[in-house]
GROMACS .gro file of C-alpha atoms in nm:
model
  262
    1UNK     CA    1  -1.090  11.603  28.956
    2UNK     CA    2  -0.711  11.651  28.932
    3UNK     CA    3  -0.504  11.622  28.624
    4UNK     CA    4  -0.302  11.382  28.772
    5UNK     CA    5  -0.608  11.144  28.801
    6UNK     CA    6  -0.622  11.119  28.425
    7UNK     CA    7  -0.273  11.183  28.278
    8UNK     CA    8   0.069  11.116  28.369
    9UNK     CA    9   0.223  11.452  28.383
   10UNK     CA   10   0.609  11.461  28.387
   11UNK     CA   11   0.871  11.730  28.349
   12UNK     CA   12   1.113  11.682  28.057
   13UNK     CA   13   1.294  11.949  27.825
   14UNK     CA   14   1.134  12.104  27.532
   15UNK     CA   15   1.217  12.345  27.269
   16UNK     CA   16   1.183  12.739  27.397
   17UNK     CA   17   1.055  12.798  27.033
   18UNK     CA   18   0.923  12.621  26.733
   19UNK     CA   19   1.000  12.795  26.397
   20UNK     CA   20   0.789  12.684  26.129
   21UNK     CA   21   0.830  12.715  25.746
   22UNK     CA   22   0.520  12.677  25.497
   23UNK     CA   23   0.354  12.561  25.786
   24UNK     CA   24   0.565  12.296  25.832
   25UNK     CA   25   0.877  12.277  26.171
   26UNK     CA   26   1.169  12.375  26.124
   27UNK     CA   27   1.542  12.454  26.270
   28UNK     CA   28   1.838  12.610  26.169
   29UNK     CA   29   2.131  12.517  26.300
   30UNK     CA   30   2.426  12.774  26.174
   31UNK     CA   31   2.819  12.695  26.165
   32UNK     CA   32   3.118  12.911  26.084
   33UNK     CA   33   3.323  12.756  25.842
   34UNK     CA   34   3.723  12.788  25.964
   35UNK     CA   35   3.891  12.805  25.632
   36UNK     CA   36   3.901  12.995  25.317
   37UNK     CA   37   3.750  12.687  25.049
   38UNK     CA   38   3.399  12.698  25.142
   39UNK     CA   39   3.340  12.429  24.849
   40UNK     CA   40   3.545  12.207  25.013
   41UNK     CA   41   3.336  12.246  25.309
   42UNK     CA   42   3.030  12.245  25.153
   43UNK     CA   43   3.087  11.931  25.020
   44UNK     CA   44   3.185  11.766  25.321
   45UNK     CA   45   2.891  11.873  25.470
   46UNK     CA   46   2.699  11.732  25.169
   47UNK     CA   47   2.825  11.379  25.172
   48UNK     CA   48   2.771  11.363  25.577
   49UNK     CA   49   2.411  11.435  25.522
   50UNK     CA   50   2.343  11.223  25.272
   51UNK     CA   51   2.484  10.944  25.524
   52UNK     CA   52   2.246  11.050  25.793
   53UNK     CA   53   1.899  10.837  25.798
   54UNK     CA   54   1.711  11.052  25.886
   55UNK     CA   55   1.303  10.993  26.005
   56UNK     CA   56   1.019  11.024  25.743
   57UNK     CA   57   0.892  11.306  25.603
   58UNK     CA   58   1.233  11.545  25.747
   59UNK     CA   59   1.417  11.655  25.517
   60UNK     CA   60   1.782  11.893  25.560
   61UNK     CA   61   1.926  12.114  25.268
   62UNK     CA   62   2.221  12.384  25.350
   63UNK     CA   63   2.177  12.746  25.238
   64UNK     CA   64   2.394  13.001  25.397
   65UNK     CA   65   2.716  13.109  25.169
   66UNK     CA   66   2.657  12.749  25.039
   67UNK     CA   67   2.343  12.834  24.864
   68UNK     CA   68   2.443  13.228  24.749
   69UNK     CA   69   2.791  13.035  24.669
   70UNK     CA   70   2.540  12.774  24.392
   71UNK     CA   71   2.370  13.047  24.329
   72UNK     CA   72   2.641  13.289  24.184
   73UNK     CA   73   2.779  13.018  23.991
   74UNK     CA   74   2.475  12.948  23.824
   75UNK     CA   75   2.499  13.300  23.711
   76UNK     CA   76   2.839  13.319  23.634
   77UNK     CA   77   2.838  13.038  23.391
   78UNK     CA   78   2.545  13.240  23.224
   79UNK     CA   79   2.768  13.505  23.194
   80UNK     CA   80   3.042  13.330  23.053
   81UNK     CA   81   2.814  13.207  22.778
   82UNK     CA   82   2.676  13.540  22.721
   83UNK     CA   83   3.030  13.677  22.695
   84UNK     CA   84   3.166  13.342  22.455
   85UNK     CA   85   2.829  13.455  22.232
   86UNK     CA   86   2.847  13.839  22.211
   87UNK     CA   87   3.284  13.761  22.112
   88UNK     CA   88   3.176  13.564  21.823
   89UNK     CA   89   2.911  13.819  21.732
   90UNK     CA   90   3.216  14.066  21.731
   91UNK     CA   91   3.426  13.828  21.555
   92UNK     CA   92   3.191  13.756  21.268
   93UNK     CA   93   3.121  14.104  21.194
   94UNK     CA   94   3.449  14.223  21.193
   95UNK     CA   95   3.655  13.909  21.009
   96UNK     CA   96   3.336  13.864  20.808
   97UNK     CA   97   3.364  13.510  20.833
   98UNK     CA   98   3.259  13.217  21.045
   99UNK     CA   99   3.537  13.008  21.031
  100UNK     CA  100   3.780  13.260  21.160
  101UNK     CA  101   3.636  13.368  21.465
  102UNK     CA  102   3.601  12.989  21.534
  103UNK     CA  103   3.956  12.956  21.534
  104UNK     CA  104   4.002  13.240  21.739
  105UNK     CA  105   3.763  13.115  21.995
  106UNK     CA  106   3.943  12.795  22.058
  107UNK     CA  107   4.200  12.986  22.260
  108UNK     CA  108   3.926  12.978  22.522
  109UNK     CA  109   3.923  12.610  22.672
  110UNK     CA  110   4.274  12.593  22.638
  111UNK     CA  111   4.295  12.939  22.856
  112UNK     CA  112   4.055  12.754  23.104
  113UNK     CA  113   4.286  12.450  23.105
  114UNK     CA  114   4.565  12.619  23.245
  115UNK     CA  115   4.379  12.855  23.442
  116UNK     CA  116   4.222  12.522  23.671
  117UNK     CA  117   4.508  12.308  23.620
  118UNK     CA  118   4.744  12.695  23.825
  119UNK     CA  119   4.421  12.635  24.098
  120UNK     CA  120   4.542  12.237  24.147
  121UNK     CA  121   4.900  12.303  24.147
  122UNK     CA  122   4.868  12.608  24.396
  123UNK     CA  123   4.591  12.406  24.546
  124UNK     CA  124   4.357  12.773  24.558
  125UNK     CA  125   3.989  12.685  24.617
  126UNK     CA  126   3.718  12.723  24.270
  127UNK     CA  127   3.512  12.977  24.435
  128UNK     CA  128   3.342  13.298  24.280
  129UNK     CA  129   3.656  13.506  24.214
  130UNK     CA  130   3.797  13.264  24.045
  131UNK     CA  131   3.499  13.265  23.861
  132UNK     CA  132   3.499  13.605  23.756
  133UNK     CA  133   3.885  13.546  23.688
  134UNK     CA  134   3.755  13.301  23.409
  135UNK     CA  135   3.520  13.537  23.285
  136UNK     CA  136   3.798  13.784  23.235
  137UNK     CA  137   3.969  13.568  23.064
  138UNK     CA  138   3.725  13.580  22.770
  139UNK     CA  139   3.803  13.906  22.670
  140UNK     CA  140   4.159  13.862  22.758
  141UNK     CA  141   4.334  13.554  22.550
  142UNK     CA  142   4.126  13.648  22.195
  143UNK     CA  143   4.276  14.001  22.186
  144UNK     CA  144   4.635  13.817  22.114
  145UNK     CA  145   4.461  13.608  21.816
  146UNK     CA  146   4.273  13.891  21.686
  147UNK     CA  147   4.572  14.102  21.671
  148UNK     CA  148   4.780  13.797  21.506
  149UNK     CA  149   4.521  13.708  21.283
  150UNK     CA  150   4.445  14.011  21.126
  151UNK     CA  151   4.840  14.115  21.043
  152UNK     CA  152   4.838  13.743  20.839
  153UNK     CA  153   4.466  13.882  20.675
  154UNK     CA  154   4.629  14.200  20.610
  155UNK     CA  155   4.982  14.023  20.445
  156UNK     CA  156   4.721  13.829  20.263
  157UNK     CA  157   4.559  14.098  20.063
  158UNK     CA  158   4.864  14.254  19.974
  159UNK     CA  159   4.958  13.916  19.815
  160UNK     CA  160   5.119  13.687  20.000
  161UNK     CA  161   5.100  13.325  20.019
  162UNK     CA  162   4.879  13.189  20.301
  163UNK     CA  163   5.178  13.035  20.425
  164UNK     CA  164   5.395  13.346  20.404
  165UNK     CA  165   5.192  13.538  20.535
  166UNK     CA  166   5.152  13.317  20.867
  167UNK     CA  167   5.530  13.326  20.927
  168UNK     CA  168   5.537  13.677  20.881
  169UNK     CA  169   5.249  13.795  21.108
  170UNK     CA  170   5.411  13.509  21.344
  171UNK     CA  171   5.710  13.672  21.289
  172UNK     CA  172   5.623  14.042  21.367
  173UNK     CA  173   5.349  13.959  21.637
  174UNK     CA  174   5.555  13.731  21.838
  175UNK     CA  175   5.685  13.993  22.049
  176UNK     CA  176   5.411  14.204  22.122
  177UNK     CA  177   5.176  13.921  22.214
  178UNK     CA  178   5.479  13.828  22.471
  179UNK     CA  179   5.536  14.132  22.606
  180UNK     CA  180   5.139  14.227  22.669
  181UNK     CA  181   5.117  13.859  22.819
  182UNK     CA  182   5.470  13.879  23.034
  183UNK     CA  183   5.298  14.243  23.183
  184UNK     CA  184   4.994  14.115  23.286
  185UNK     CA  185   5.150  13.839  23.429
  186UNK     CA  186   5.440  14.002  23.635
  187UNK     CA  187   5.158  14.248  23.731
  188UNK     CA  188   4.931  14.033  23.882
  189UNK     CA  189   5.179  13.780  24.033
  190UNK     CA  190   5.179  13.999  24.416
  191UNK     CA  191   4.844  13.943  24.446
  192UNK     CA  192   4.866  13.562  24.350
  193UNK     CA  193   5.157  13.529  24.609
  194UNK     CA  194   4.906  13.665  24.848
  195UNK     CA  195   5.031  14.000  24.936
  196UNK     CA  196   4.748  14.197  24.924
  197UNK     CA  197   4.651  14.192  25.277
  198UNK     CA  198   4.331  14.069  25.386
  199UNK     CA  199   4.180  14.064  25.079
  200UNK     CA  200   4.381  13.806  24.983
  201UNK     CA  201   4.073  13.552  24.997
  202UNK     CA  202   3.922  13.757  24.700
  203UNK     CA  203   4.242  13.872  24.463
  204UNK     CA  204   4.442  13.534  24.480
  205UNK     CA  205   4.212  13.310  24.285
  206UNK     CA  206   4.112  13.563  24.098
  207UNK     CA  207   4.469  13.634  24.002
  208UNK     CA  208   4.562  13.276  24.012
  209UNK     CA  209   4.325  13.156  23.752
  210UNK     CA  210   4.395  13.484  23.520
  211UNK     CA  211   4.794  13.397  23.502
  212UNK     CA  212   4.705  13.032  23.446
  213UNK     CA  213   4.490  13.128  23.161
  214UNK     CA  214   4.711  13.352  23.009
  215UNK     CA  215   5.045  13.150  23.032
  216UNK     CA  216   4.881  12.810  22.814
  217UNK     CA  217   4.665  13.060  22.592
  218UNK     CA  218   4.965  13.245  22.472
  219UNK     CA  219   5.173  12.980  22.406
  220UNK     CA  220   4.874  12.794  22.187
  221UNK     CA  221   4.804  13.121  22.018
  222UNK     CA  222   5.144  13.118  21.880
  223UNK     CA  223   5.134  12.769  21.786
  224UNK     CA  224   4.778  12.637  21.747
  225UNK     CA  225   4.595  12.906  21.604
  226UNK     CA  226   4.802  12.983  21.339
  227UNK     CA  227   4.826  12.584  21.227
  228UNK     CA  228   4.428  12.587  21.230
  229UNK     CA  229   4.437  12.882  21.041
  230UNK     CA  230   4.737  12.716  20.781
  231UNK     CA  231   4.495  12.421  20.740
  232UNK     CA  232   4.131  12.552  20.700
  233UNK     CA  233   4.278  12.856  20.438
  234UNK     CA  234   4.466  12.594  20.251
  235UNK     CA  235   4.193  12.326  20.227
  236UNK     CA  236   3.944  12.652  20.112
  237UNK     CA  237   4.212  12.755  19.862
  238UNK     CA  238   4.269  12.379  19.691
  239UNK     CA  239   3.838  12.360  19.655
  240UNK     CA  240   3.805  12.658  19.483
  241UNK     CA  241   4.091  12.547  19.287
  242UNK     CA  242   3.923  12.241  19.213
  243UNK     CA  243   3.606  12.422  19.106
  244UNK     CA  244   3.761  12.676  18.881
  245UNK     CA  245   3.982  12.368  18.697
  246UNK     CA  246   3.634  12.176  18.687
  247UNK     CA  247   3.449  12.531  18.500
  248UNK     CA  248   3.812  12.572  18.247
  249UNK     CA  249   3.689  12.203  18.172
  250UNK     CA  250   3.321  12.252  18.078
  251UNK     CA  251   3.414  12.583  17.891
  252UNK     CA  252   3.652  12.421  17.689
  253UNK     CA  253   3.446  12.129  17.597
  254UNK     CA  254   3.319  12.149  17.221
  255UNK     CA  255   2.977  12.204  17.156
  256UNK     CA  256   2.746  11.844  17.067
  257UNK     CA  257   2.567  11.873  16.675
  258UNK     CA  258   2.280  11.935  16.687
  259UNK     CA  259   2.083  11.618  16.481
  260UNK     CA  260   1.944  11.717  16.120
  261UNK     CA  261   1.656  11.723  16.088
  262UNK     CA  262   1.401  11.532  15.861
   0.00000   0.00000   0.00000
């Protein structure tokens, strides 16, 4: 008996190899990505699969620099909380207070504002330097409050108003913090221009996000930080006012007689 008496046999193309993954078939199919903004691309790519109906039981994910790209950020951002944490740790053991180091760490989100809103305007991809330009940034923008808030802690204790003493550490920290800011800036701006050569990819977001961060953090360290500090110091100083006026009152109060006995 021939096979051709009991099957149809024809020739058609099949695949020179099956790959199979937990037992189930697989395939890779592997693209170079043209530009610089793999998230861009990523996403893209994201959207179009989504789109695609594809049979039952197949499923497609993208790994690559796509996944290692998810998969640093991920870790990052765990960094960036770790560093945020171990600051206020500092902070508190140094100021010896909670609500100060507070205030100093709300320099932070506004340093992150500017340092995305420098990526819009220059239009430089959110990838993993930029990233680690944000987690720079941490240690960065709370040096300038630290150093301004402790001159107004030390004008304090040598007597000063709370309000004095804010315009004076204003006054002699104003330049400093400028000058420290204006360096680093100046400094970094050849590799934000993209000068560097071809490790431009890496050093201009990374530079990018660092000048961002430091140009709107300086300006609300300056301005905000000392107002927060103005307002929580004074509102401290009028309750303990308020409780010392409210002891005066029961000291001073005469003493009830005792009823006679019988």
């Amino acid at each position: 008996m021939k096979l051709g008496d009991i099957a149809t046999v024809k020739l058609v193309d099949g695949p020179v190899s099956m790959t199979r993954i937990d037992g189930q078939r697989a395939a890779t199919i592997t693209a170079k990505p043209t530009g610089d903004n793999t998230g861009a691309v990523s996403q893209d790519l994201t959207s179009k699969l989504d789109a695609l109906k594809l049979p039952a039981g197949a499923t497609a994910e993208i790994g690559g620099v796509t996944s290692d790209q998810d998969s640093a950020f991920k870790n990052l951002g765990l960094a960036m909380l770790a560093a945020i944490a171990i600051v206020f740790m500092l902070l508190v053991a140094t100021f010896r207070s909670l609500v100060q180091p507070l205030i100093l760490l709300v320099s932070i989100p506004f340093a992150a504002t500017g340092a995305i809103g420098l990526l819009i305007l220059t239009g430089t991809p959110m990838g993993v330097p930029a990233m680690i330009g944000m987690l720079m940034l941490i240690g960065i923008v709370v040096t300038n409050a630290i150093v301004l808030i402790d001159l107004i802690n030390q004008y304090r204790r040598q007597g000063y108003a709370t309000v004095d003493a804010v315009i004076e550490g204003g006054r002699h920290r104003l330049r400093p913090i400028l000058m420290t800011a204006l360096a680093t800036i100046f400094a970094l701006l050849p590799m934000a221009l993209g000068v560097t050569g071809e490790g431009g990819f890496i050093a201009q977001p990374l530079a990018v996000v660092v000048i961002g961060g430091l140009i709107t953090s300086t300006l609300l360290t300056l301005l905000l930080v000392p107002t927060l500090y103005t307002m929580l110091e004074l509102r401290k100083e009028r309750r303990a006012k308020k409780r010392a006026l409210k002891r005066e009152k029961k000291a001073e109060a005469p003493a009830q007689p005792e009823p006679a006995g019988v």
